[in-house]
Amino acid sequence: MSIHRFHGRIAGVGSTSGVRVVVGSWERTPLGSFGDAMVETPAGHRLLLAPTAEVAAFIETTYSFDEVRLEPFEVNRVGDAWQVRSPSLTLDLSVGPRMPLGRLLRAVPSRVAASPAWATVVDHVARVAMRGVRTRGTDLEG
């Protein structure tokens, strides 16, 4: 089993119409720097927007999608503002203040926070505290 470390940020937003978007802004990864997004329609159709076939293939080992589009993808972050641009998606969002749990987790030293053991321990808490959130797992093949 190999471990792949990605350093970056993820932002998720939802709309009253039922559209959900999760954006990744990755500064350091085994695949280089890139941005990507998952867009889910109210009907549950999941679309991956990725900048390259290599990025899409890697993401598809972990998540399943109904459709994949390879297209130029850009995420610009300035302070709390994110500008997301691709031929299929234009999104401007502002990230709110860190919640109490986030402030507590931010105090964990990065060496500890990046360890598989820590991810295993906090996974149990995350599952209860934030429905649907996982801090560790495997790809679709196990």
N, CA, C and O atoms as a GROMACS GRO file, in nm:
protein
  568
    1MET      N    1   0.084  -0.118   0.000
    1MET     CA    2   0.000   0.000   0.000
    1MET      C    3   0.089   0.124   0.000
    1MET      O    4   0.178   0.136   0.084
    2SER      N    5   0.065   0.214  -0.092
    2SER     CA    6   0.142   0.338  -0.094
    2SER      C    7   0.055   0.452  -0.043
    2SER      O    8  -0.067   0.452  -0.058
    3ILE      N    9   0.120   0.550   0.018
    3ILE     CA   10   0.051   0.666   0.072
    3ILE      C   11   0.081   0.785  -0.017
    3ILE      O   12   0.197   0.814  -0.048
    4HIS      N   13  -0.023   0.854  -0.059
    4HIS     CA   14  -0.010   0.974  -0.141
    4HIS      C   15  -0.052   1.093  -0.056
    4HIS      O   16  -0.164   1.096  -0.004
    5ARG      N   17   0.036   1.192  -0.043
    5ARG     CA   18   0.004   1.311   0.036
    5ARG      C   19  -0.030   1.427  -0.055
    5ARG      O   20   0.044   1.461  -0.148
    6PHE      N   21  -0.144   1.488  -0.026
    6PHE     CA   22  -0.190   1.606  -0.098
    6PHE      C   23  -0.197   1.722   0.000
    6PHE      O   24  -0.260   1.710   0.105
    7HIS      N   25  -0.134   1.832  -0.035
    7HIS     CA   26  -0.137   1.952   0.049
    7HIS      C   27  -0.217   2.058  -0.024
    7HIS      O   28  -0.182   2.099  -0.135
    8GLY      N   29  -0.325   2.101   0.038
    8GLY     CA   30  -0.411   2.200  -0.025
    8GLY      C   31  -0.535   2.223   0.058
    8GLY      O   32  -0.535   2.203   0.180
    9ARG      N   33  -0.640   2.265  -0.010
    9ARG     CA   34  -0.764   2.297   0.060
    9ARG      C   35  -0.882   2.242  -0.019
    9ARG      O   36  -0.877   2.224  -0.141
   10ILE      N   37  -0.990   2.216   0.055
   10ILE     CA   38  -1.116   2.173  -0.006
   10ILE      C   39  -1.226   2.265   0.046
   10ILE      O   40  -1.231   2.296   0.165
   11ALA      N   41  -1.313   2.308  -0.044
   11ALA     CA   42  -1.430   2.387  -0.005
   11ALA      C   43  -1.553   2.322  -0.065
   11ALA      O   44  -1.554   2.283  -0.182
   12GLY      N   45  -1.656   2.311   0.014
   12GLY     CA   46  -1.782   2.255  -0.033
   12GLY      C   47  -1.894   2.355  -0.015
   12GLY      O   48  -1.902   2.422   0.088
   13VAL      N   49  -1.981   2.364  -0.115
   13VAL     CA   50  -2.096   2.454  -0.107
   13VAL      C   51  -2.218   2.380  -0.162
   13VAL      O   52  -2.207   2.289  -0.243
   14GLY      N   53  -2.334   2.422  -0.116
   14GLY     CA   54  -2.459   2.368  -0.165
   14GLY      C   55  -2.556   2.480  -0.189
   14GLY      O   56  -2.543   2.589  -0.133
   15SER      N   57  -2.655   2.454  -0.273
   15SER     CA   58  -2.754   2.557  -0.304
   15SER      C   59  -2.893   2.510  -0.263
   15SER      O   60  -2.915   2.391  -0.239
   16THR      N   61  -2.985   2.604  -0.254
   16THR     CA   62  -3.123   2.569  -0.219
   16THR      C   63  -3.188   2.484  -0.328
   16THR      O   64  -3.286   2.415  -0.302
   17SER      N   65  -3.133   2.489  -0.450
   17SER     CA   66  -3.188   2.407  -0.559
   17SER      C   67  -3.141   2.262  -0.550
   17SER      O   68  -3.191   2.176  -0.622
   18GLY      N   69  -3.044   2.234  -0.461
   18GLY     CA   70  -2.995   2.098  -0.444
   18GLY      C   71  -2.864   2.069  -0.514
   18GLY      O   72  -2.814   1.957  -0.504
   19VAL      N   73  -2.807   2.167  -0.583
   19VAL     CA   74  -2.676   2.147  -0.646
   19VAL      C   75  -2.569   2.154  -0.538
   19VAL      O   76  -2.573   2.241  -0.451
   20ARG      N   77  -2.474   2.063  -0.545
   20ARG     CA   78  -2.363   2.057  -0.451
   20ARG      C   79  -2.233   2.065  -0.529
   20ARG      O   80  -2.220   2.002  -0.634
   21VAL      N   81  -2.136   2.143  -0.479
   21VAL     CA   82  -2.005   2.155  -0.544
   21VAL      C   83  -1.897   2.139  -0.438
   21VAL      O   84  -1.902   2.201  -0.332
   22VAL      N   85  -1.798   2.055  -0.468
   22VAL     CA   86  -1.680   2.041  -0.382
   22VAL      C   87  -1.560   2.073  -0.469
   22VAL      O   88  -1.538   2.010  -0.572
   23VAL      N   89  -1.482   2.173  -0.426
   23VAL     CA   90  -1.366   2.220  -0.503
   23VAL      C   91  -1.239   2.184  -0.429
   23VAL      O   92  -1.229   2.205  -0.308
   24GLY      N   93  -1.142   2.130  -0.501
   24GLY     CA   94  -1.009   2.104  -0.445
   24GLY      C   95  -0.910   2.202  -0.504
   24GLY      O   96  -0.907   2.225  -0.624
   25SER      N   97  -0.829   2.260  -0.418
   25SER     CA   98  -0.721   2.350  -0.459
   25SER      C   99  -0.593   2.295  -0.400
   25SER      O  100  -0.567   2.311  -0.280
   26TRP      N  101  -0.513   2.229  -0.483
   26TRP     CA  102  -0.399   2.149  -0.435
   26TRP      C  103  -0.267   2.213  -0.476
   26TRP      O  104  -0.236   2.224  -0.594
   27GLU      N  105  -0.188   2.254  -0.376
   27GLU     CA  106  -0.058   2.318  -0.402
   27GLU      C  107   0.053   2.216  -0.426
   27GLU      O  108   0.135   2.233  -0.516
   28ARG      N  109   0.055   2.109  -0.344
   28ARG     CA  110   0.160   2.008  -0.356
   28ARG      C  111   0.098   1.869  -0.355
   28ARG      O  112   0.030   1.830  -0.261
   29THR      N  113   0.122   1.797  -0.464
   29THR     CA  114   0.070   1.661  -0.476
   29THR      C  115   0.168   1.580  -0.560
   29THR      O  116   0.256   1.637  -0.624
   30PRO      N  117   0.154   1.448  -0.562
   30PRO     CA  118   0.237   1.367  -0.653
   30PRO      C  119   0.210   1.401  -0.801
   30PRO      O  120   0.290   1.366  -0.887
   31LEU      N  121   0.098   1.468  -0.829
   31LEU     CA  122   0.060   1.503  -0.966
   31LEU      C  123   0.088   1.650  -0.998
   31LEU      O  124   0.050   1.698  -1.104
   32GLY      N  125   0.155   1.720  -0.906
   32GLY     CA  126   0.179   1.863  -0.925
   32GLY      C  127   0.064   1.945  -0.867
   32GLY      O  128  -0.024   1.891  -0.801
   33SER      N  129   0.067   2.074  -0.893
   33SER     CA  130  -0.035   2.166  -0.844
   33SER      C  131  -0.155   2.164  -0.940
   33SER      O  132  -0.137   2.167  -1.062
   34PHE      N  133  -0.276   2.158  -0.885
   34PHE     CA  134  -0.395   2.159  -0.971
   34PHE      C  135  -0.520   2.191  -0.890
   34PHE      O  136  -0.518   2.190  -0.767
   35GLY      N  137  -0.628   2.219  -0.961
   35GLY     CA  138  -0.760   2.236  -0.903
   35GLY      C  139  -0.856   2.140  -0.970
   35GLY      O  140  -0.833   2.099  -1.084
   36ASP      N  141  -0.963   2.103  -0.900
   36ASP     CA  142  -1.064   2.014  -0.955
   36ASP      C  143  -1.196   2.041  -0.885
   36ASP      O  144  -1.199   2.112  -0.784
   37ALA      N  145  -1.304   1.985  -0.936
   37ALA     CA  146  -1.433   2.000  -0.870
   37ALA      C  147  -1.521   1.880  -0.897
   37ALA      O  148  -1.512   1.814  -1.001
   38MET      N  149  -1.607   1.852  -0.799
   38MET     CA  150  -1.715   1.756  -0.815
   38MET      C  151  -1.843   1.839  -0.809
   38MET      O  152  -1.864   1.914  -0.713
   39VAL      N  153  -1.927   1.825  -0.909
   39VAL     CA  154  -2.056   1.892  -0.912
   39VAL      C  155  -2.163   1.783  -0.910
   39VAL      O  156  -2.161   1.693  -0.993
   40GLU      N  157  -2.256   1.793  -0.814
   40GLU     CA  158  -2.365   1.696  -0.807
   40GLU      C  159  -2.497   1.767  -0.826
   40GLU      O  160  -2.525   1.866  -0.757
   41THR      N  161  -2.578   1.719  -0.918
   41THR     CA  162  -2.709   1.778  -0.945
   41THR      C  163  -2.810   1.731  -0.842
   41THR      O  164  -2.784   1.635  -0.769
   42PRO      N  165  -2.926   1.797  -0.834
   42PRO     CA  166  -3.030   1.751  -0.742
   42PRO      C  167  -3.073   1.606  -0.768
   42PRO      O  168  -3.120   1.538  -0.677
   43ALA      N  169  -3.058   1.560  -0.892
   43ALA     CA  170  -3.094   1.422  -0.926
   43ALA      C  171  -2.987   1.321  -0.887
   43ALA      O  172  -3.007   1.201  -0.902
   44GLY      N  173  -2.871   1.370  -0.836
   44GLY     CA  174  -2.764   1.280  -0.794
   44GLY      C  175  -2.659   1.253  -0.899
   44GLY      O  176  -2.568   1.173  -0.875
   45HIS      N  177  -2.667   1.316  -1.016
   45HIS     CA  178  -2.566   1.301  -1.122
   45HIS      C  179  -2.437   1.367  -1.075
   45HIS      O  180  -2.435   1.486  -1.045
   46ARG      N  181  -2.329   1.289  -1.070
   46ARG     CA  182  -2.201   1.340  -1.020
   46ARG      C  183  -2.105   1.361  -1.136
   46ARG      O  184  -2.076   1.269  -1.213
   47LEU      N  185  -2.056   1.484  -1.147
   47LEU     CA  186  -1.967   1.526  -1.255
   47LEU      C  187  -1.832   1.565  -1.197
   47LEU      O  188  -1.825   1.645  -1.104
   48LEU      N  189  -1.725   1.508  -1.251
   48LEU     CA  190  -1.589   1.547  -1.214
   48LEU      C  191  -1.534   1.641  -1.320
   48LEU      O  192  -1.539   1.611  -1.439
   49LEU      N  193  -1.483   1.755  -1.276
   49LEU     CA  194  -1.412   1.848  -1.363
   49LEU      C  195  -1.265   1.841  -1.324
   49LEU      O  196  -1.229   1.873  -1.211
   50ALA      N  197  -1.182   1.800  -1.418
   50ALA     CA  198  -1.039   1.780  -1.389
   50ALA      C  199  -0.955   1.838  -1.502
   50ALA      O  200  -0.998   1.838  -1.617
   51PRO      N  201  -0.834   1.887  -1.469
   51PRO     CA  202  -0.751   1.951  -1.571
   51PRO      C  203  -0.678   1.855  -1.664
   51PRO      O  204  -0.642   1.893  -1.776
   52THR      N  205  -0.655   1.731  -1.620
   52THR     CA  206  -0.582   1.634  -1.704
   52THR      C  207  -0.640   1.494  -1.684
   52THR      O  208  -0.709   1.467  -1.586
   53ALA      N  209  -0.610   1.408  -1.779
   53ALA     CA  210  -0.653   1.268  -1.769
   53ALA      C  211  -0.587   1.200  -1.649
   53ALA      O  212  -0.650   1.117  -1.582
   54GLU      N  213  -0.462   1.235  -1.621
   54GLU     CA  214  -0.391   1.176  -1.508
   54GLU      C  215  -0.458   1.212  -1.376
   54GLU      O  216  -0.476   1.126  -1.290
   55VAL      N  217  -0.495   1.339  -1.359
   55VAL     CA  218  -0.564   1.382  -1.238
   55VAL      C  219  -0.700   1.312  -1.227
   55VAL      O  220  -0.735   1.261  -1.120
   56ALA      N  221  -0.775   1.310  -1.335
   56ALA     CA  222  -0.907   1.245  -1.334
   56ALA      C  223  -0.895   1.098  -1.297
   56ALA      O  224  -0.972   1.048  -1.215
   57ALA      N  225  -0.799   1.028  -1.356
   57ALA     CA  226  -0.781   0.885  -1.328
   57ALA      C  227  -0.749   0.862  -1.180
   57ALA      O  228  -0.800   0.768  -1.120
   58PHE      N  229  -0.664   0.948  -1.123
   58PHE     CA  230  -0.629   0.933  -0.982
   58PHE      C  231  -0.753   0.954  -0.894
   58PHE      O  232  -0.779   0.874  -0.804
   59ILE      N  233  -0.828   1.061  -0.919
   59ILE     CA  234  -0.946   1.091  -0.838
   59ILE      C  235  -1.050   0.980  -0.852
   59ILE      O  236  -1.118   0.945  -0.755
   60GLU      N  237  -1.061   0.924  -0.972
   60GLU     CA  238  -1.159   0.817  -0.994
   60GLU      C  239  -1.124   0.687  -0.923
   60GLU      O  240  -1.209   0.598  -0.914
   61THR      N  241  -1.002   0.672  -0.873
   61THR     CA  242  -0.970   0.554  -0.794
   61THR      C  243  -1.032   0.562  -0.654
   61THR      O  244  -1.044   0.461  -0.585
   62THR      N  245  -1.072   0.683  -0.613
   62THR     CA  246  -1.128   0.703  -0.480
   62THR      C  247  -1.277   0.731  -0.482
   62THR      O  248  -1.350   0.687  -0.393
   63TYR      N  249  -1.324   0.805  -0.581
   63TYR     CA  250  -1.464   0.845  -0.588
   63TYR      C  251  -1.525   0.800  -0.721
   63TYR      O  252  -1.454   0.785  -0.820
   64SER      N  253  -1.655   0.778  -0.722
   64SER     CA  254  -1.721   0.739  -0.846
   64SER      C  255  -1.800   0.857  -0.903
   64SER      O  256  -1.856   0.938  -0.829
   65PHE      N  257  -1.802   0.866  -1.036
   65PHE     CA  258  -1.868   0.976  -1.107
   65PHE      C  259  -1.950   0.920  -1.221
   65PHE      O  260  -1.919   0.814  -1.277
   66ASP      N  261  -2.055   0.992  -1.255
   66ASP     CA  262  -2.137   0.957  -1.370
   66ASP      C  263  -2.078   1.014  -1.498
   66ASP      O  264  -2.104   0.963  -1.608
   67GLU      N  265  -2.000   1.120  -1.484
   67GLU     CA  266  -1.943   1.188  -1.600
   67GLU      C  267  -1.812   1.254  -1.560
   67GLU      O  268  -1.798   1.303  -1.448
   68VAL      N  269  -1.717   1.255  -1.651
   68VAL     CA  270  -1.588   1.321  -1.628
   68VAL      C  271  -1.562   1.414  -1.746
   68VAL      O  272  -1.574   1.375  -1.862
   69ARG      N  273  -1.526   1.538  -1.713
   69ARG     CA  274  -1.488   1.634  -1.817
   69ARG      C  275  -1.344   1.679  -1.792
   69ARG      O  276  -1.310   1.725  -1.683
   70LEU      N  277  -1.261   1.666  -1.894
   70LEU     CA  278  -1.124   1.716  -1.889
   70LEU      C  279  -1.126   1.853  -1.953
   70LEU      O  280  -1.160   1.868  -2.070
   71GLU      N  281  -1.088   1.954  -1.874
   71GLU     CA  282  -1.092   2.090  -1.925
   71GLU      C  283  -1.002   2.179  -1.841
   71GLU      O  284  -0.969   2.145  -1.727
   72PRO      N  285  -0.962   2.293  -1.896
   72PRO     CA  286  -0.882   2.386  -1.816
   72PRO      C  287  -0.958   2.419  -1.688
   72PRO      O  288  -1.078   2.444  -1.691
   73PHE      N  289  -0.887   2.419  -1.577
   73PHE     CA  290  -0.951   2.440  -1.447
   73PHE      C  291  -0.861   2.528  -1.362
   73PHE      O  292  -0.742   2.500  -1.349
   74GLU      N  293  -0.916   2.632  -1.306
   74GLU     CA  294  -0.836   2.728  -1.229
   74GLU      C  295  -0.907   2.763  -1.099
   74GLU      O  296  -1.027   2.790  -1.097
   75VAL      N  297  -0.831   2.763  -0.991
   75VAL     CA  298  -0.880   2.809  -0.861
   75VAL      C  299  -0.786   2.918  -0.814
   75VAL      O  300  -0.666   2.895  -0.797
   76ASN      N  301  -0.840   3.036  -0.793
   76ASN     CA  302  -0.762   3.147  -0.737
   76ASN      C  303  -0.817   3.178  -0.599
   76ASN      O  304  -0.936   3.205  -0.583
   77ARG      N  305  -0.729   3.174  -0.499
   77ARG     CA  306  -0.770   3.206  -0.362
   77ARG      C  307  -0.698   3.332  -0.319
   77ARG      O  308  -0.576   3.342  -0.325
   78VAL      N  309  -0.777   3.429  -0.275
   78VAL     CA  310  -0.722   3.552  -0.218
   78VAL      C  311  -0.794   3.573  -0.085
   78VAL      O  312  -0.912   3.606  -0.081
   79GLY      N  313  -0.720   3.554   0.023
   79GLY     CA  314  -0.783   3.563   0.154
   79GLY      C  315  -0.891   3.457   0.168
   79GLY      O  316  -0.865   3.338   0.146
   80ASP      N  317  -1.011   3.500   0.203
   80ASP     CA  318  -1.123   3.408   0.220
   80ASP      C  319  -1.202   3.386   0.091
   80ASP      O  320  -1.296   3.307   0.089
   81ALA      N  321  -1.164   3.455  -0.017
   81ALA     CA  322  -1.238   3.447  -0.143
   81ALA      C  323  -1.177   3.344  -0.237
   81ALA      O  324  -1.055   3.338  -0.253
   82TRP      N  325  -1.260   3.263  -0.298
   82TRP     CA  326  -1.220   3.164  -0.398
   82TRP      C  327  -1.287   3.201  -0.529
   82TRP      O  328  -1.407   3.227  -0.532
   83GLN      N  329  -1.211   3.202  -0.636
   83GLN     CA  330  -1.266   3.217  -0.771
   83GLN      C  331  -1.234   3.088  -0.845
   83GLN      O  332  -1.117   3.053  -0.863
   84VAL      N  333  -1.338   3.019  -0.889
   84VAL     CA  334  -1.322   2.891  -0.959
   84VAL      C  335  -1.370   2.911  -1.102
   84VAL      O  336  -1.481   2.958  -1.126
   85ARG      N  337  -1.284   2.874  -1.198
   85ARG     CA  338  -1.316   2.895  -1.338
   85ARG      C  339  -1.280   2.773  -1.423
   85ARG      O  340  -1.170   2.719  -1.414
   86SER      N  341  -1.376   2.732  -1.504
   86SER     CA  342  -1.354   2.630  -1.607
   86SER      C  343  -1.463   2.653  -1.711
   86SER      O  344  -1.557   2.728  -1.685
   87PRO      N  345  -1.454   2.590  -1.826
   87PRO     CA  346  -1.561   2.605  -1.924
   87PRO      C  347  -1.698   2.562  -1.872
   87PRO      O  348  -1.801   2.613  -1.918
   88SER      N  349  -1.701   2.469  -1.775
   88SER     CA  350  -1.828   2.418  -1.723
   88SER      C  351  -1.871   2.480  -1.590
   88SER      O  352  -1.984   2.459  -1.547
   89LEU      N  353  -1.783   2.554  -1.525
   89LEU     CA  354  -1.814   2.603  -1.391
   89LEU      C  355  -1.754   2.741  -1.367
   89LEU      O  356  -1.635   2.763  -1.389
   90THR      N  357  -1.838   2.832  -1.321
   90THR     CA  358  -1.793   2.962  -1.272
   90THR      C  359  -1.850   2.974  -1.131
   90THR      O  360  -1.972   2.974  -1.113
   91LEU      N  361  -1.762   2.985  -1.032
   91LEU     CA  362  -1.806   2.987  -0.894
   91LEU      C  363  -1.721   3.086  -0.816
   91LEU      O  364  -1.598   3.081  -0.822
   92ASP      N  365  -1.786   3.176  -0.745
   92ASP     CA  366  -1.720   3.268  -0.653
   92ASP      C  367  -1.775   3.237  -0.514
   92ASP      O  368  -1.897   3.238  -0.493
   93LEU      N  369  -1.687   3.211  -0.420
   93LEU     CA  370  -1.734   3.182  -0.285
   93LEU      C  371  -1.642   3.246  -0.183
   93LEU      O  372  -1.524   3.272  -0.210
   94SER      N  373  -1.697   3.270  -0.066
   94SER     CA  374  -1.620   3.322   0.046
   94SER      C  375  -1.628   3.222   0.160
   94SER      O  376  -1.736   3.173   0.193
   95VAL      N  377  -1.515   3.192   0.218
   95VAL     CA  378  -1.508   3.096   0.327
   95VAL      C  379  -1.532   3.172   0.457
   95VAL      O  380  -1.470   3.275   0.482
   96GLY      N  381  -1.621   3.119   0.540
   96GLY     CA  382  -1.653   3.182   0.667
   96GLY      C  383  -1.546   3.154   0.772
   96GLY      O  384  -1.445   3.090   0.742
   97PRO      N  385  -1.568   3.203   0.892
   97PRO     CA  386  -1.468   3.183   0.998
   97PRO      C  387  -1.459   3.037   1.038
   97PRO      O  388  -1.553   2.959   1.022
   98ARG      N  389  -1.343   3.001   1.091
   98ARG     CA  390  -1.320   2.864   1.137
   98ARG      C  391  -1.411   2.837   1.257
   98ARG      O  392  -1.423   2.920   1.347
   99MET      N  393  -1.474   2.722   1.258
   99MET     CA  394  -1.563   2.681   1.366
   99MET      C  395  -1.479   2.635   1.486
   99MET      O  396  -1.359   2.612   1.471
  100PRO      N  397  -1.541   2.622   1.606
  100PRO     CA  398  -1.464   2.582   1.724
  100PRO      C  399  -1.386   2.451   1.705
  100PRO      O  400  -1.270   2.442   1.745
  101LEU      N  401  -1.448   2.351   1.643
  101LEU     CA  402  -1.376   2.226   1.620
  101LEU      C  403  -1.256   2.248   1.528
  101LEU      O  404  -1.150   2.190   1.549
  102GLY      N  405  -1.272   2.331   1.428
  102GLY     CA  406  -1.162   2.363   1.337
  102GLY      C  407  -1.048   2.433   1.409
  102GLY      O  408  -0.931   2.406   1.381
  103ARG      N  409  -1.082   2.523   1.501
  103ARG     CA  410  -0.977   2.592   1.578
  103ARG      C  411  -0.902   2.493   1.666
  103ARG      O  412  -0.780   2.501   1.681
  104LEU      N  413  -0.976   2.399   1.725
  104LEU     CA  414  -0.913   2.298   1.809
  104LEU      C  415  -0.820   2.210   1.725
  104LEU      O  416  -0.707   2.183   1.766
  105LEU      N  417  -0.866   2.166   1.609
  105LEU     CA  418  -0.783   2.080   1.523
  105LEU      C  419  -0.662   2.155   1.469
  105LEU      O  420  -0.557   2.095   1.447
  106ARG      N  421  -0.676   2.284   1.446
  106ARG     CA  422  -0.565   2.365   1.394
  106ARG      C  423  -0.449   2.370   1.494
  106ARG      O  424  -0.334   2.393   1.455
  107ALA      N  425  -0.479   2.347   1.623
  107ALA     CA  426  -0.376   2.350   1.727
  107ALA      C  427  -0.291   2.222   1.728
  107ALA      O  428  -0.186   2.218   1.793
  108VAL      N  429  -0.336   2.120   1.658
  108VAL     CA  430  -0.260   1.993   1.652
  108VAL      C  431  -0.135   2.016   1.568
  108VAL      O  432  -0.146   2.066   1.456
  109PRO      N  433  -0.017   1.980   1.618
  109PRO     CA  434   0.105   1.998   1.539
  109PRO      C  435   0.095   1.927   1.404
  109PRO      O  436   0.041   1.817   1.396
  110SER      N  437   0.146   1.989   1.299
  110SER     CA  438   0.131   1.934   1.164
  110SER      C  439   0.190   1.794   1.151
  110SER      O  440   0.136   1.711   1.077
  111ARG      N  441   0.298   1.767   1.220
  111ARG     CA  442   0.359   1.634   1.214
  111ARG      C  443   0.262   1.527   1.265
  111ARG      O  444   0.254   1.417   1.209
  112VAL      N  445   0.188   1.560   1.371
  112VAL     CA  446   0.088   1.468   1.425
  112VAL      C  447  -0.032   1.461   1.332
  112VAL      O  448  -0.081   1.353   1.299
  113ALA      N  449  -0.080   1.578   1.289
  113ALA     CA  450  -0.201   1.585   1.205
  113ALA      C  451  -0.185   1.510   1.073
  113ALA      O  452  -0.284   1.463   1.017
  114ALA      N  453  -0.064   1.499   1.022
  114ALA     CA  454  -0.040   1.432   0.894
  114ALA      C  455  -0.014   1.282   0.908
  114ALA      O  456   0.009   1.214   0.807
  115SER      N  457  -0.018   1.230   1.029
  115SER     CA  458   0.014   1.088   1.049
  115SER      C  459  -0.109   1.000   1.028
  115SER      O  460  -0.220   1.039   1.065
  116PRO      N  461  -0.090   0.882   0.970
  116PRO     CA  462  -0.202   0.788   0.954
  116PRO      C  463  -0.266   0.749   1.088
  116PRO      O  464  -0.387   0.727   1.095
  117ALA      N  465  -0.186   0.741   1.194
  117ALA     CA  466  -0.241   0.704   1.325
  117ALA      C  467  -0.340   0.810   1.374
  117ALA      O  468  -0.446   0.776   1.426
  118TRP      N  469  -0.306   0.937   1.356
  118TRP     CA  470  -0.396   1.046   1.397
  118TRP      C  471  -0.526   1.040   1.315
  118TRP      O  472  -0.635   1.055   1.370
  119ALA      N  473  -0.514   1.018   1.185
  119ALA     CA  474  -0.633   1.010   1.100
  119ALA      C  475  -0.725   0.898   1.146
  119ALA      O  476  -0.847   0.911   1.141
  120THR      N  477  -0.667   0.787   1.189
  120THR     CA  478  -0.746   0.674   1.238
  120THR      C  479  -0.820   0.711   1.365
  120THR      O  480  -0.939   0.681   1.380
  121VAL      N  481  -0.751   0.776   1.458
  121VAL     CA  482  -0.812   0.814   1.586
  121VAL      C  483  -0.926   0.914   1.565
  121VAL      O  484  -1.035   0.895   1.618
  122VAL      N  485  -0.901   1.020   1.489
  122VAL     CA  486  -1.004   1.123   1.474
  122VAL      C  487  -1.116   1.082   1.380
  122VAL      O  488  -1.221   1.145   1.378
  123ASP      N  489  -1.096   0.977   1.301
  123ASP     CA  490  -1.202   0.930   1.212
  123ASP      C  491  -1.326   0.892   1.292
  123ASP      O  492  -1.438   0.921   1.250
  124HIS      N  493  -1.307   0.829   1.406
  124HIS     CA  494  -1.421   0.788   1.489
  124HIS      C  495  -1.499   0.909   1.539
  124HIS      O  496  -1.622   0.907   1.542
  125VAL      N  497  -1.429   1.014   1.577
  125VAL     CA  498  -1.493   1.137   1.624
  125VAL      C  499  -1.562   1.208   1.507
  125VAL      O  500  -1.675   1.254   1.520
  126ALA      N  501  -1.493   1.216   1.394
  126ALA     CA  502  -1.548   1.287   1.278
  126ALA      C  503  -1.678   1.224   1.231
  126ALA      O  504  -1.772   1.295   1.195
  127ARG      N  505  -1.686   1.093   1.232
  127ARG     CA  506  -1.808   1.024   1.187
  127ARG      C  507  -1.929   1.062   1.270
  127ARG      O  508  -2.040   1.075   1.218
  128VAL      N  509  -1.907   1.081   1.401
  128VAL     CA  510  -2.016   1.117   1.491
  128VAL      C  511  -2.044   1.267   1.486
  128VAL      O  512  -2.160   1.309   1.480
  129ALA      N  513  -1.939   1.347   1.490
  129ALA     CA  514  -1.955   1.492   1.497
  129ALA      C  515  -2.004   1.554   1.367
  129ALA      O  516  -2.078   1.653   1.369
  130MET      N  517  -1.964   1.498   1.253
  130MET     CA  518  -1.999   1.557   1.122
  130MET      C  519  -2.044   1.446   1.029
  130MET      O  520  -1.962   1.382   0.962
  131ARG      N  521  -2.174   1.424   1.023
  131ARG     CA  522  -2.231   1.315   0.944
  131ARG      C  523  -2.174   1.314   0.802
  131ARG      O  524  -2.174   1.415   0.733
  132GLY      N  525  -2.126   1.197   0.760
  132GLY     CA  526  -2.074   1.181   0.625
  132GLY      C  527  -1.927   1.212   0.609
  132GLY      O  528  -1.871   1.190   0.501
  133VAL      N  529  -1.862   1.264   0.713
  133VAL     CA  530  -1.720   1.302   0.704
  133VAL      C  531  -1.633   1.184   0.748
  133VAL      O  532  -1.660   1.119   0.849
  134ARG      N  533  -1.528   1.160   0.671
  134ARG     CA  534  -1.429   1.058   0.704
  134ARG      C  535  -1.292   1.123   0.696
  134ARG      O  536  -1.268   1.209   0.610
  135THR      N  537  -1.201   1.082   0.783
  135THR     CA  538  -1.064   1.135   0.778
  135THR      C  539  -0.965   1.033   0.723
  135THR      O  540  -0.847   1.063   0.708
  136ARG      N  541  -1.013   0.914   0.693
  136ARG     CA  542  -0.926   0.813   0.634
  136ARG      C  543  -1.010   0.714   0.558
  136ARG      O  544  -1.132   0.705   0.576
  137GLY      N  545  -0.943   0.640   0.471
  137GLY     CA  546  -1.014   0.541   0.393
  137GLY      C  547  -0.922   0.482   0.287
  137GLY      O  548  -0.801   0.505   0.287
  138THR      N  549  -0.983   0.407   0.197
  138THR     CA  550  -0.908   0.344   0.090
  138THR      C  551  -0.972   0.380  -0.043
  138THR      O  552  -1.081   0.437  -0.048
  139ASP      N  553  -0.902   0.346  -0.149
  139ASP     CA  554  -0.960   0.373  -0.281
  139ASP      C  555  -1.070   0.271  -0.311
  139ASP      O  556  -1.094   0.180  -0.232
  140LEU      N  557  -1.136   0.287  -0.424
  140LEU     CA  558  -1.250   0.202  -0.457
  140LEU      C  559  -1.213   0.055  -0.471
  140LEU      O  560  -1.300  -0.032  -0.459
  141GLU      N  561  -1.086   0.025  -0.496
  141GLU     CA  562  -1.042  -0.114  -0.511
  141GLU      C  563  -0.999  -0.175  -0.379
  141GLU      O  564  -0.960  -0.292  -0.375
  142GLY      N  565  -1.006  -0.098  -0.270
  142GLY     CA  566  -0.975  -0.152  -0.139
  142GLY      C  567  -0.844  -0.111  -0.087
  142GLY      O  568  -0.807  -0.151   0.024
   0.00000   0.00000   0.00000
